[in-house]
């Protein structure tokens, strides 16, 4: 009865998370629809702010106007009239469900919002230099995604960010990244290696659920924080947790980490 109740609670939580994502995305999308916009090439841009004296402005990639587009490069700026618009945000659902196989983002991009690239057949993704946050479900069900190249400015990834990326094999967190959202890597069934940095303090519930092939998690943080329910049973039983020298006891004293069967210090790796 207890197991049955736990399964019901898990399904209920997943349903509530899905409903929350839909409502949040609808609200964000509505905000972007209210922005003044212009179209350049296959992309619709939303105009966020403008400084009249310098003819400079900030804009978002609002949506792709050609859903069958396979390759795109987002420029650093786009001129419209007298104003030079710098592109800093990929908006909610901008490329959701498009046929996009590759994308190159400019180094001014700071935020990728929820479901920006969900359901795209992207094979690889490189984070631009100034990217700070990847939103909820941004790459959800990108079933062809095999690799992600991160940059040191990335601080966090949202809930369900890479849910269902069944070909993703490795994820290396930048050393300053501090947050992995709930269910971030759920159903990443090919995921084998994960590295976590010095500042990792928040790993959400279910972040590494349904990742049966995860072989090792290496973390450099010497002062771990609790990570309750972040790891599924298969991970706790079969995955090697690699921790800094002298820190096995610290991890064994923390919720979420204490249930790992295999824990080893970095210097003892063969």
Short mmCIF file of C-alpha atoms in Angstrom, two decimals:
data_model
loop_
_atom_site.label_atom_id
_atom_site.label_comp_id
_atom_site.label_asym_id
_atom_site.label_seq_id
_atom_site.Cartn_x
_atom_site.Cartn_y
_atom_site.Cartn_z
CA UNK A 1 0.00 0.00 0.00
CA UNK A 2 2.88 2.35 0.85
CA UNK A 3 4.58 1.73 -2.53
CA UNK A 4 1.26 2.29 -4.32
CA UNK A 5 0.71 5.57 -2.46
CA UNK A 6 4.24 6.73 -3.28
CA UNK A 7 3.68 6.02 -6.97
CA UNK A 8 0.43 7.97 -6.90
CA UNK A 9 2.17 10.91 -5.23
CA UNK A 10 4.94 10.87 -7.84
CA UNK A 11 2.42 10.88 -10.69
CA UNK A 12 0.50 13.69 -9.01
CA UNK A 13 3.67 15.77 -8.62
CA UNK A 14 4.56 15.24 -12.29
CA UNK A 15 1.03 16.27 -13.32
CA UNK A 16 1.20 19.40 -11.16
CA UNK A 17 4.63 20.26 -12.59
CA UNK A 18 3.30 19.89 -16.14
CA UNK A 19 0.29 22.12 -15.36
CA UNK A 20 2.56 24.70 -13.76
CA UNK A 21 4.84 24.72 -16.81
CA UNK A 22 1.89 25.20 -19.16
CA UNK A 23 0.46 28.10 -17.14
CA UNK A 24 3.86 29.75 -16.69
CA UNK A 25 4.71 29.44 -20.36
CA UNK A 26 1.34 30.88 -21.35
CA UNK A 27 1.88 33.89 -19.08
CA UNK A 28 5.40 34.52 -20.35
CA UNK A 29 4.34 34.04 -23.95
CA UNK A 30 1.53 36.56 -23.48
CA UNK A 31 4.02 39.09 -22.10
CA UNK A 32 6.17 38.68 -25.19
CA UNK A 33 3.19 38.94 -27.52
CA UNK A 34 2.52 42.35 -26.01
CA UNK A 35 5.97 43.60 -26.96
CA UNK A 36 6.39 45.72 -30.09
CA UNK A 37 8.18 43.60 -32.64
CA UNK A 38 9.82 43.49 -36.04
CA UNK A 39 10.78 40.69 -38.41
CA UNK A 40 14.26 40.23 -39.85
CA UNK A 41 14.87 37.16 -42.00
CA UNK A 42 13.18 34.09 -40.48
CA UNK A 43 13.05 35.56 -36.93
CA UNK A 44 10.55 37.80 -35.17
CA UNK A 45 12.25 40.02 -32.57
CA UNK A 46 10.57 41.68 -29.60
CA UNK A 47 11.77 45.17 -28.66
CA UNK A 48 12.35 45.34 -24.90
CA UNK A 49 14.01 48.72 -24.28
CA UNK A 50 15.57 51.57 -26.23
CA UNK A 51 17.91 54.45 -25.43
CA UNK A 52 16.93 57.24 -27.80
CA UNK A 53 20.06 59.34 -27.39
CA UNK A 54 22.42 56.55 -28.42
CA UNK A 55 20.04 54.68 -30.73
CA UNK A 56 20.74 51.46 -28.86
CA UNK A 57 18.17 48.90 -27.76
CA UNK A 58 17.71 45.43 -26.29
CA UNK A 59 15.61 42.80 -28.04
CA UNK A 60 14.52 39.17 -27.70
CA UNK A 61 14.25 36.38 -30.21
CA UNK A 62 10.49 36.13 -29.99
CA UNK A 63 9.71 33.32 -32.41
CA UNK A 64 10.83 31.54 -35.53
CA UNK A 65 8.68 32.38 -38.55
CA UNK A 66 9.82 29.32 -40.52
CA UNK A 67 9.13 26.11 -38.54
CA UNK A 68 10.97 23.99 -41.13
CA UNK A 69 14.18 25.97 -40.67
CA UNK A 70 17.08 23.58 -39.97
CA UNK A 71 20.00 25.93 -39.32
CA UNK A 72 20.07 29.44 -37.90
CA UNK A 73 22.59 31.95 -36.58
CA UNK A 74 21.39 34.63 -34.17
CA UNK A 75 23.31 37.86 -34.83
CA UNK A 76 24.78 40.04 -32.10
CA UNK A 77 22.53 42.91 -33.14
CA UNK A 78 19.91 43.82 -35.72
CA UNK A 79 19.34 47.29 -37.14
CA UNK A 80 15.82 48.62 -37.37
CA UNK A 81 15.42 52.20 -38.50
CA UNK A 82 18.00 54.28 -36.64
CA UNK A 83 18.23 51.86 -33.72
CA UNK A 84 20.76 49.06 -33.30
CA UNK A 85 19.07 46.27 -31.32
CA UNK A 86 21.27 43.90 -29.27
CA UNK A 87 19.81 40.39 -28.96
CA UNK A 88 20.10 39.20 -25.34
CA UNK A 89 17.22 36.75 -24.74
CA UNK A 90 15.73 33.69 -26.45
CA UNK A 91 12.08 34.01 -25.48
CA UNK A 92 9.67 31.39 -24.20
CA UNK A 93 8.84 28.82 -26.89
CA UNK A 94 10.74 30.73 -29.58
CA UNK A 95 11.73 27.56 -31.49
CA UNK A 96 9.42 25.04 -29.80
CA UNK A 97 8.67 22.18 -32.18
CA UNK A 98 10.75 23.58 -35.05
CA UNK A 99 12.90 21.40 -37.31
CA UNK A 100 16.04 23.07 -36.02
CA UNK A 101 19.14 20.85 -36.21
CA UNK A 102 21.78 23.45 -35.32
CA UNK A 103 21.87 26.97 -33.92
CA UNK A 104 24.64 29.46 -33.26
CA UNK A 105 23.91 32.08 -30.61
CA UNK A 106 25.73 35.37 -30.25
CA UNK A 107 27.80 36.01 -27.11
CA UNK A 108 25.37 38.67 -25.86
CA UNK A 109 22.67 36.10 -25.03
CA UNK A 110 22.09 36.05 -21.25
CA UNK A 111 18.89 34.06 -20.85
CA UNK A 112 17.19 31.18 -22.60
CA UNK A 113 13.58 31.09 -21.43
CA UNK A 114 11.23 28.15 -20.89
CA UNK A 115 10.69 25.67 -23.74
CA UNK A 116 12.74 27.84 -26.10
CA UNK A 117 14.06 24.80 -28.00
CA UNK A 118 11.81 22.01 -26.76
CA UNK A 119 11.10 19.21 -29.26
CA UNK A 120 13.77 20.42 -31.70
CA UNK A 121 16.04 17.81 -33.34
CA UNK A 122 19.19 19.65 -32.21
CA UNK A 123 22.25 17.41 -32.09
CA UNK A 124 24.58 19.66 -30.11
CA UNK A 125 24.38 22.95 -28.27
CA UNK A 126 27.07 25.42 -27.21
CA UNK A 127 26.28 27.95 -24.49
CA UNK A 128 27.24 31.52 -25.39
CA UNK A 129 29.82 33.22 -23.18
CA UNK A 130 27.39 35.44 -21.23
CA UNK A 131 24.57 32.92 -20.78
CA UNK A 132 23.48 32.91 -17.12
CA UNK A 133 20.34 30.79 -17.00
CA UNK A 134 18.53 28.15 -19.05
CA UNK A 135 14.82 28.09 -18.30
CA UNK A 136 12.25 25.44 -17.49
CA UNK A 137 11.91 22.75 -20.15
CA UNK A 138 14.12 24.73 -22.55
CA UNK A 139 15.44 21.55 -24.22
CA UNK A 140 12.72 19.14 -23.12
CA UNK A 141 12.31 16.16 -25.46
CA UNK A 142 15.17 17.18 -27.74
CA UNK A 143 15.60 13.50 -28.47
CA UNK A 144 18.56 13.96 -30.86
CA UNK A 145 20.63 16.10 -28.48
CA UNK A 146 23.95 14.34 -27.82
CA UNK A 147 26.23 17.00 -26.34
CA UNK A 148 26.10 20.33 -24.50
CA UNK A 149 29.10 22.64 -24.17
CA UNK A 150 28.72 24.93 -21.17
CA UNK A 151 30.43 28.22 -20.29
CA UNK A 152 31.63 29.51 -16.93
CA UNK A 153 28.92 32.20 -16.65
CA UNK A 154 26.08 29.67 -16.55
CA UNK A 155 24.60 29.75 -13.04
CA UNK A 156 21.57 27.51 -13.24
CA UNK A 157 19.22 25.34 -15.28
CA UNK A 158 15.49 25.22 -14.69
CA UNK A 159 13.02 22.46 -13.90
CA UNK A 160 12.74 19.72 -16.55
CA UNK A 161 15.37 21.55 -18.62
CA UNK A 162 16.70 18.42 -20.38
CA UNK A 163 13.84 16.03 -19.60
CA UNK A 164 13.68 13.32 -22.25
CA UNK A 165 17.01 14.08 -23.98
CA UNK A 166 17.52 10.37 -24.52
CA UNK A 167 20.82 10.64 -26.43
CA UNK A 168 22.60 13.02 -24.06
CA UNK A 169 25.65 11.22 -22.62
CA UNK A 170 27.49 13.80 -20.54
CA UNK A 171 26.92 17.08 -18.73
CA UNK A 172 29.71 19.18 -17.21
CA UNK A 173 28.58 21.95 -14.89
CA UNK A 174 30.71 25.10 -14.87
CA UNK A 175 32.50 25.62 -11.57
CA UNK A 176 30.25 28.59 -10.61
CA UNK A 177 26.96 26.90 -11.45
CA UNK A 178 24.84 26.57 -8.31
CA UNK A 179 21.38 25.26 -9.32
CA UNK A 180 19.94 22.24 -11.12
CA UNK A 181 16.14 22.34 -11.19
CA UNK A 182 13.66 19.59 -10.41
CA UNK A 183 13.52 16.76 -12.98
CA UNK A 184 16.23 18.53 -14.98
CA UNK A 185 17.68 15.29 -16.41
CA UNK A 186 14.71 12.98 -15.96
CA UNK A 187 14.52 10.27 -18.64
CA UNK A 188 18.01 11.06 -19.97
CA UNK A 189 18.46 7.35 -20.43
CA UNK A 190 21.89 7.53 -22.13
CA UNK A 191 23.45 9.89 -19.57
CA UNK A 192 26.71 8.37 -18.29
CA UNK A 193 28.82 11.11 -16.71
CA UNK A 194 28.04 14.30 -14.77
CA UNK A 195 30.47 16.74 -13.20
CA UNK A 196 29.36 19.26 -10.56
CA UNK A 197 31.37 22.29 -9.48
CA UNK A 198 32.48 24.08 -6.31
CA UNK A 199 29.33 26.21 -5.99
CA UNK A 200 26.69 23.52 -6.53
CA UNK A 201 24.25 23.97 -3.65
CA UNK A 202 20.80 23.20 -5.02
CA UNK A 203 19.83 20.01 -6.85
CA UNK A 204 16.08 19.70 -7.26
CA UNK A 205 13.90 16.69 -6.55
CA UNK A 206 13.99 14.10 -9.32
CA UNK A 207 16.86 15.85 -11.12
CA UNK A 208 18.50 12.50 -11.90
CA UNK A 209 15.48 10.22 -12.07
CA UNK A 210 15.16 7.55 -14.75
CA UNK A 211 18.86 7.79 -15.63
CA UNK A 212 19.71 4.07 -15.42
CA UNK A 213 23.05 4.28 -17.27
CA UNK A 214 24.67 6.99 -15.16
CA UNK A 215 28.12 5.62 -14.30
CA UNK A 216 29.69 8.46 -12.31
CA UNK A 217 28.94 11.81 -10.70
CA UNK A 218 32.06 13.81 -9.85
CA UNK A 219 31.69 16.85 -7.59
CA UNK A 220 34.34 19.30 -6.36
CA UNK A 221 32.30 21.06 -3.65
CA UNK A 222 33.93 20.39 -0.26
CA UNK A 223 30.87 21.58 1.70
CA UNK A 224 27.88 19.69 0.31
CA UNK A 225 24.26 20.75 0.79
CA UNK A 226 21.32 18.38 1.14
CA UNK A 227 19.84 17.02 -2.11
CA UNK A 228 16.74 15.10 -0.96
CA UNK A 229 15.13 12.84 -3.57
CA UNK A 230 17.39 14.19 -6.32
CA UNK A 231 18.67 10.74 -7.33
CA UNK A 232 16.68 7.66 -8.31
CA UNK A 233 17.28 4.26 -6.73
CA UNK A 234 19.32 2.96 -9.70
CA UNK A 235 21.70 5.90 -9.38
CA UNK A 236 22.09 5.49 -5.61
CA UNK A 237 22.83 1.79 -5.99
CA UNK A 238 24.97 1.69 -9.12
CA UNK A 239 26.56 5.10 -9.78
CA UNK A 240 29.98 6.03 -8.41
CA UNK A 241 30.02 9.30 -6.48
CA UNK A 242 33.47 10.91 -6.73
CA UNK A 243 34.12 13.49 -4.01
CA UNK A 244 37.09 15.67 -2.95
CA UNK A 245 39.71 14.07 -0.74
CA UNK A 246 38.69 13.93 2.90
CA UNK A 247 35.01 14.62 2.17
CA UNK A 248 33.42 11.17 2.17
CA UNK A 249 32.13 11.71 5.72
CA UNK A 250 30.59 15.06 4.80
CA UNK A 251 28.64 13.54 1.94
CA UNK A 252 27.58 10.55 4.02
CA UNK A 253 26.06 13.01 6.51
CA UNK A 254 23.90 14.83 3.93
CA UNK A 255 20.41 13.91 2.75
CA UNK A 256 20.35 12.65 -0.78
CA UNK A 257 24.07 11.93 -0.83
CA UNK A 258 24.17 9.60 2.17
CA UNK A 259 22.36 6.83 0.27
CA UNK A 260 25.03 6.37 -2.41
CA UNK A 261 26.44 2.86 -2.12
CA UNK A 262 29.66 3.67 -3.99
CA UNK A 263 31.57 6.75 -2.80
CA UNK A 264 35.23 7.34 -3.55
CA UNK A 265 37.74 10.14 -3.10
CA UNK A 266 39.14 11.66 -6.27
CA UNK A 267 42.78 10.76 -5.49
CA UNK A 268 41.87 7.07 -5.16
CA UNK A 269 40.59 6.77 -8.71
CA UNK A 270 42.73 4.41 -10.77
#
